[in-house]
């Protein structure tokens, strides 16, 4: 399952990032050479950034690459660190699952009202549903990580990953 999440989310984030790069290249080139930019390029870039950020979220969660404050960890006993780690994983899971649920609700409201972007009239609901699903996946990853030993514990004390 981890490989599937890594492959799908990685490809999604990479494709969106490449699309942003190509869009920017052609937009700037069109502006400089032809004195004409791509209509709606800002909106497209914003939507693609949403895809990049939320597709990368499960990857960051899966790899444990979130920003962590661990300055006090050397002073805490291993048992306290394990409980603290599990508690924080559960908090992250609850927050991400709750956020995913709220985004799903907002996606439904956007679909009902027909909410679109200003210039290109692209429906916002599919993006909200995608954001909700990716938050949900990240939340489930944190839920699973709460009940597994950390990578450092599996590799042994002081191991380099």
PDB file of C-alpha atoms in Angstrom:
ATOM      1  CA  UNK A   1       0.000   0.000   0.000  1.00  0.00           C
ATOM      2  CA  UNK A   2       2.903   2.358   0.789  1.00  0.00           C
ATOM      3  CA  UNK A   3       4.324   1.823  -2.708  1.00  0.00           C
ATOM      4  CA  UNK A   4       0.948   2.619  -4.280  1.00  0.00           C
ATOM      5  CA  UNK A   5       0.611   5.855  -2.271  1.00  0.00           C
ATOM      6  CA  UNK A   6       4.199   6.810  -3.138  1.00  0.00           C
ATOM      7  CA  UNK A   7       3.688   6.091  -6.829  1.00  0.00           C
ATOM      8  CA  UNK A   8       0.299   7.791  -7.251  1.00  0.00           C
ATOM      9  CA  UNK A   9       1.031  10.828  -5.095  1.00  0.00           C
ATOM     10  CA  UNK A  10       4.551  11.168  -6.469  1.00  0.00           C
ATOM     11  CA  UNK A  11       3.362  11.056 -10.071  1.00  0.00           C
ATOM     12  CA  UNK A  12       0.523  13.460  -9.342  1.00  0.00           C
ATOM     13  CA  UNK A  13       2.820  15.983  -7.629  1.00  0.00           C
ATOM     14  CA  UNK A  14       5.515  15.618 -10.291  1.00  0.00           C
ATOM     15  CA  UNK A  15       3.057  16.033 -13.177  1.00  0.00           C
ATOM     16  CA  UNK A  16       1.515  19.128 -11.588  1.00  0.00           C
ATOM     17  CA  UNK A  17       4.941  20.620 -10.889  1.00  0.00           C
ATOM     18  CA  UNK A  18       6.028  19.953 -14.474  1.00  0.00           C
ATOM     19  CA  UNK A  19       2.802  21.545 -15.727  1.00  0.00           C
ATOM     20  CA  UNK A  20       3.513  24.647 -13.625  1.00  0.00           C
ATOM     21  CA  UNK A  21       7.013  24.826 -15.067  1.00  0.00           C
ATOM     22  CA  UNK A  22       5.804  24.437 -18.667  1.00  0.00           C
ATOM     23  CA  UNK A  23       2.947  26.891 -18.169  1.00  0.00           C
ATOM     24  CA  UNK A  24       5.290  29.493 -16.705  1.00  0.00           C
ATOM     25  CA  UNK A  25       7.834  28.956 -19.495  1.00  0.00           C
ATOM     26  CA  UNK A  26       5.265  29.411 -22.264  1.00  0.00           C
ATOM     27  CA  UNK A  27       3.482  32.249 -20.473  1.00  0.00           C
ATOM     28  CA  UNK A  28       6.679  34.258 -20.000  1.00  0.00           C
ATOM     29  CA  UNK A  29       7.877  33.358 -23.493  1.00  0.00           C
ATOM     30  CA  UNK A  30       4.571  34.447 -24.992  1.00  0.00           C
ATOM     31  CA  UNK A  31       4.642  37.688 -23.052  1.00  0.00           C
ATOM     32  CA  UNK A  32       8.228  38.540 -24.037  1.00  0.00           C
ATOM     33  CA  UNK A  33       8.221  37.308 -27.649  1.00  0.00           C
ATOM     34  CA  UNK A  34       4.599  37.692 -28.766  1.00  0.00           C
ATOM     35  CA  UNK A  35       3.474  40.358 -26.255  1.00  0.00           C
ATOM     36  CA  UNK A  36       0.623  38.039 -25.330  1.00  0.00           C
ATOM     37  CA  UNK A  37       0.370  35.865 -22.217  1.00  0.00           C
ATOM     38  CA  UNK A  38      -1.689  32.730 -21.685  1.00  0.00           C
ATOM     39  CA  UNK A  39      -5.197  33.646 -20.502  1.00  0.00           C
ATOM     40  CA  UNK A  40      -5.874  32.331 -17.002  1.00  0.00           C
ATOM     41  CA  UNK A  41      -2.301  31.259 -16.368  1.00  0.00           C
ATOM     42  CA  UNK A  42      -2.448  32.572 -12.799  1.00  0.00           C
ATOM     43  CA  UNK A  43      -5.581  30.538 -12.057  1.00  0.00           C
ATOM     44  CA  UNK A  44      -4.053  27.423 -13.586  1.00  0.00           C
ATOM     45  CA  UNK A  45      -0.884  27.910 -11.567  1.00  0.00           C
ATOM     46  CA  UNK A  46      -2.907  28.284  -8.364  1.00  0.00           C
ATOM     47  CA  UNK A  47      -4.882  25.104  -9.046  1.00  0.00           C
ATOM     48  CA  UNK A  48      -1.732  23.187  -9.943  1.00  0.00           C
ATOM     49  CA  UNK A  49      -0.054  24.396  -6.725  1.00  0.00           C
ATOM     50  CA  UNK A  50      -2.987  22.918  -4.793  1.00  0.00           C
ATOM     51  CA  UNK A  51      -2.313  19.599  -6.507  1.00  0.00           C
ATOM     52  CA  UNK A  52       1.431  19.753  -5.763  1.00  0.00           C
ATOM     53  CA  UNK A  53       0.960  20.606  -2.091  1.00  0.00           C
ATOM     54  CA  UNK A  54      -1.801  18.148  -1.293  1.00  0.00           C
ATOM     55  CA  UNK A  55      -0.321  15.304  -3.367  1.00  0.00           C
ATOM     56  CA  UNK A  56       2.966  15.732  -1.493  1.00  0.00           C
ATOM     57  CA  UNK A  57       1.269  15.728   1.931  1.00  0.00           C
ATOM     58  CA  UNK A  58       0.808  11.934   2.149  1.00  0.00           C
ATOM     59  CA  UNK A  59       4.401  11.470   0.957  1.00  0.00           C
ATOM     60  CA  UNK A  60       5.732  13.754   3.682  1.00  0.00           C
ATOM     61  CA  UNK A  61       3.618  11.935   6.271  1.00  0.00           C
ATOM     62  CA  UNK A  62       4.674   8.501   5.041  1.00  0.00           C
ATOM     63  CA  UNK A  63       8.360   9.394   5.182  1.00  0.00           C
ATOM     64  CA  UNK A  64       8.107  11.244   8.505  1.00  0.00           C
ATOM     65  CA  UNK A  65       9.529  14.415   6.995  1.00  0.00           C
ATOM     66  CA  UNK A  66       7.316  16.929   8.794  1.00  0.00           C
ATOM     67  CA  UNK A  67       9.019  19.653  10.793  1.00  0.00           C
ATOM     68  CA  UNK A  68       9.740  18.229  14.244  1.00  0.00           C
ATOM     69  CA  UNK A  69      10.877  19.928  17.446  1.00  0.00           C
ATOM     70  CA  UNK A  70      13.029  17.302  19.139  1.00  0.00           C
ATOM     71  CA  UNK A  71      15.459  19.345  21.243  1.00  0.00           C
ATOM     72  CA  UNK A  72      14.204  17.808  24.469  1.00  0.00           C
ATOM     73  CA  UNK A  73      14.128  14.217  23.219  1.00  0.00           C
ATOM     74  CA  UNK A  74      17.623  13.439  24.482  1.00  0.00           C
ATOM     75  CA  UNK A  75      16.454  14.257  28.023  1.00  0.00           C
ATOM     76  CA  UNK A  76      13.319  12.126  27.920  1.00  0.00           C
ATOM     77  CA  UNK A  77      13.235   8.391  28.666  1.00  0.00           C
ATOM     78  CA  UNK A  78      12.540   6.119  25.692  1.00  0.00           C
ATOM     79  CA  UNK A  79       9.121   5.125  27.048  1.00  0.00           C
ATOM     80  CA  UNK A  80       8.040   8.777  27.301  1.00  0.00           C
ATOM     81  CA  UNK A  81       9.290   9.436  23.755  1.00  0.00           C
ATOM     82  CA  UNK A  82       7.267   6.464  22.445  1.00  0.00           C
ATOM     83  CA  UNK A  83       4.092   7.689  24.162  1.00  0.00           C
ATOM     84  CA  UNK A  84       4.741  11.251  22.998  1.00  0.00           C
ATOM     85  CA  UNK A  85       5.331  10.073  19.423  1.00  0.00           C
ATOM     86  CA  UNK A  86       2.157   7.953  19.387  1.00  0.00           C
ATOM     87  CA  UNK A  87       0.132  10.810  20.891  1.00  0.00           C
ATOM     88  CA  UNK A  88       1.383  13.300  18.298  1.00  0.00           C
ATOM     89  CA  UNK A  89       0.683  10.862  15.462  1.00  0.00           C
ATOM     90  CA  UNK A  90      -2.885  10.501  16.772  1.00  0.00           C
ATOM     91  CA  UNK A  91      -3.255  14.295  17.016  1.00  0.00           C
ATOM     92  CA  UNK A  92      -1.978  14.683  13.438  1.00  0.00           C
ATOM     93  CA  UNK A  93      -4.327  11.929  12.258  1.00  0.00           C
ATOM     94  CA  UNK A  94      -7.329  13.560  13.957  1.00  0.00           C
ATOM     95  CA  UNK A  95      -6.487  16.982  12.537  1.00  0.00           C
ATOM     96  CA  UNK A  96      -5.933  15.738   8.997  1.00  0.00           C
ATOM     97  CA  UNK A  97      -9.026  13.513   9.011  1.00  0.00           C
ATOM     98  CA  UNK A  98     -11.090  16.383  10.417  1.00  0.00           C
ATOM     99  CA  UNK A  99      -9.693  18.768   7.817  1.00  0.00           C
ATOM    100  CA  UNK A 100     -10.414  16.223   5.093  1.00  0.00           C
ATOM    101  CA  UNK A 101     -14.005  15.901   6.289  1.00  0.00           C
ATOM    102  CA  UNK A 102     -14.460  19.695   6.293  1.00  0.00           C
ATOM    103  CA  UNK A 103     -12.976  19.959   2.804  1.00  0.00           C
ATOM    104  CA  UNK A 104     -15.282  17.198   1.576  1.00  0.00           C
ATOM    105  CA  UNK A 105     -18.253  19.161   2.954  1.00  0.00           C
ATOM    106  CA  UNK A 106     -16.989  22.327   1.253  1.00  0.00           C
ATOM    107  CA  UNK A 107     -16.557  20.409  -2.000  1.00  0.00           C
ATOM    108  CA  UNK A 108     -20.213  19.402  -1.792  1.00  0.00           C
ATOM    109  CA  UNK A 109     -21.241  22.997  -1.222  1.00  0.00           C
ATOM    110  CA  UNK A 110     -19.095  24.131  -4.157  1.00  0.00           C
ATOM    111  CA  UNK A 111     -20.682  21.468  -6.354  1.00  0.00           C
ATOM    112  CA  UNK A 112     -24.199  22.514  -5.342  1.00  0.00           C
ATOM    113  CA  UNK A 113     -23.547  26.195  -5.957  1.00  0.00           C
ATOM    114  CA  UNK A 114     -21.483  25.593  -9.106  1.00  0.00           C
ATOM    115  CA  UNK A 115     -18.501  27.534  -7.692  1.00  0.00           C
ATOM    116  CA  UNK A 116     -15.891  28.184 -10.394  1.00  0.00           C
ATOM    117  CA  UNK A 117     -12.671  30.099 -10.829  1.00  0.00           C
ATOM    118  CA  UNK A 118     -13.101  33.733 -11.883  1.00  0.00           C
ATOM    119  CA  UNK A 119     -11.533  33.799 -15.330  1.00  0.00           C
ATOM    120  CA  UNK A 120     -11.518  30.264 -16.768  1.00  0.00           C
ATOM    121  CA  UNK A 121     -14.708  29.076 -15.025  1.00  0.00           C
ATOM    122  CA  UNK A 122     -13.097  25.798 -13.871  1.00  0.00           C
ATOM    123  CA  UNK A 123     -15.203  23.982 -11.271  1.00  0.00           C
ATOM    124  CA  UNK A 124     -13.592  24.135  -7.836  1.00  0.00           C
ATOM    125  CA  UNK A 125     -15.414  21.096  -6.393  1.00  0.00           C
ATOM    126  CA  UNK A 126     -13.126  18.429  -7.923  1.00  0.00           C
ATOM    127  CA  UNK A 127     -10.110  20.162  -6.431  1.00  0.00           C
ATOM    128  CA  UNK A 128     -11.785  20.339  -3.016  1.00  0.00           C
ATOM    129  CA  UNK A 129     -12.667  16.645  -3.207  1.00  0.00           C
ATOM    130  CA  UNK A 130      -9.079  15.835  -4.191  1.00  0.00           C
ATOM    131  CA  UNK A 131      -7.707  17.901  -1.324  1.00  0.00           C
ATOM    132  CA  UNK A 132     -10.102  16.151   1.059  1.00  0.00           C
ATOM    133  CA  UNK A 133      -9.097  12.700  -0.162  1.00  0.00           C
ATOM    134  CA  UNK A 134      -5.377  13.450   0.087  1.00  0.00           C
ATOM    135  CA  UNK A 135      -5.807  14.890   3.600  1.00  0.00           C
ATOM    136  CA  UNK A 136      -7.726  11.738   4.498  1.00  0.00           C
ATOM    137  CA  UNK A 137      -4.938   9.531   3.152  1.00  0.00           C
ATOM    138  CA  UNK A 138      -2.345  11.503   5.117  1.00  0.00           C
ATOM    139  CA  UNK A 139      -4.531  11.190   8.222  1.00  0.00           C
ATOM    140  CA  UNK A 140      -4.791   7.422   7.795  1.00  0.00           C
ATOM    141  CA  UNK A 141      -1.016   7.245   7.384  1.00  0.00           C
ATOM    142  CA  UNK A 142      -0.539   9.073  10.695  1.00  0.00           C
ATOM    143  CA  UNK A 143      -3.102   6.787  12.313  1.00  0.00           C
ATOM    144  CA  UNK A 144      -1.092   3.774  11.164  1.00  0.00           C
ATOM    145  CA  UNK A 145       2.192   5.330  12.281  1.00  0.00           C
ATOM    146  CA  UNK A 146       0.813   5.880  15.791  1.00  0.00           C
ATOM    147  CA  UNK A 147       0.821   2.129  16.404  1.00  0.00           C
ATOM    148  CA  UNK A 148       4.145   1.281  14.758  1.00  0.00           C
ATOM    149  CA  UNK A 149       7.644   1.737  16.161  1.00  0.00           C
ATOM    150  CA  UNK A 150       9.555   4.670  14.718  1.00  0.00           C
ATOM    151  CA  UNK A 151      12.144   4.105  12.014  1.00  0.00           C
ATOM    152  CA  UNK A 152      14.897   4.989  14.500  1.00  0.00           C
ATOM    153  CA  UNK A 153      13.650   2.320  16.928  1.00  0.00           C
ATOM    154  CA  UNK A 154      13.487  -0.275  14.158  1.00  0.00           C
ATOM    155  CA  UNK A 155      17.023   0.542  12.980  1.00  0.00           C
ATOM    156  CA  UNK A 156      18.448   0.717  16.486  1.00  0.00           C
ATOM    157  CA  UNK A 157      19.535   3.629  18.663  1.00  0.00           C
ATOM    158  CA  UNK A 158      21.521   6.325  16.868  1.00  0.00           C
ATOM    159  CA  UNK A 159      21.006   4.847  13.415  1.00  0.00           C
ATOM    160  CA  UNK A 160      21.213   7.087  10.382  1.00  0.00           C
ATOM    161  CA  UNK A 161      18.372   6.878   7.899  1.00  0.00           C
TER     162      UNK A 161
END
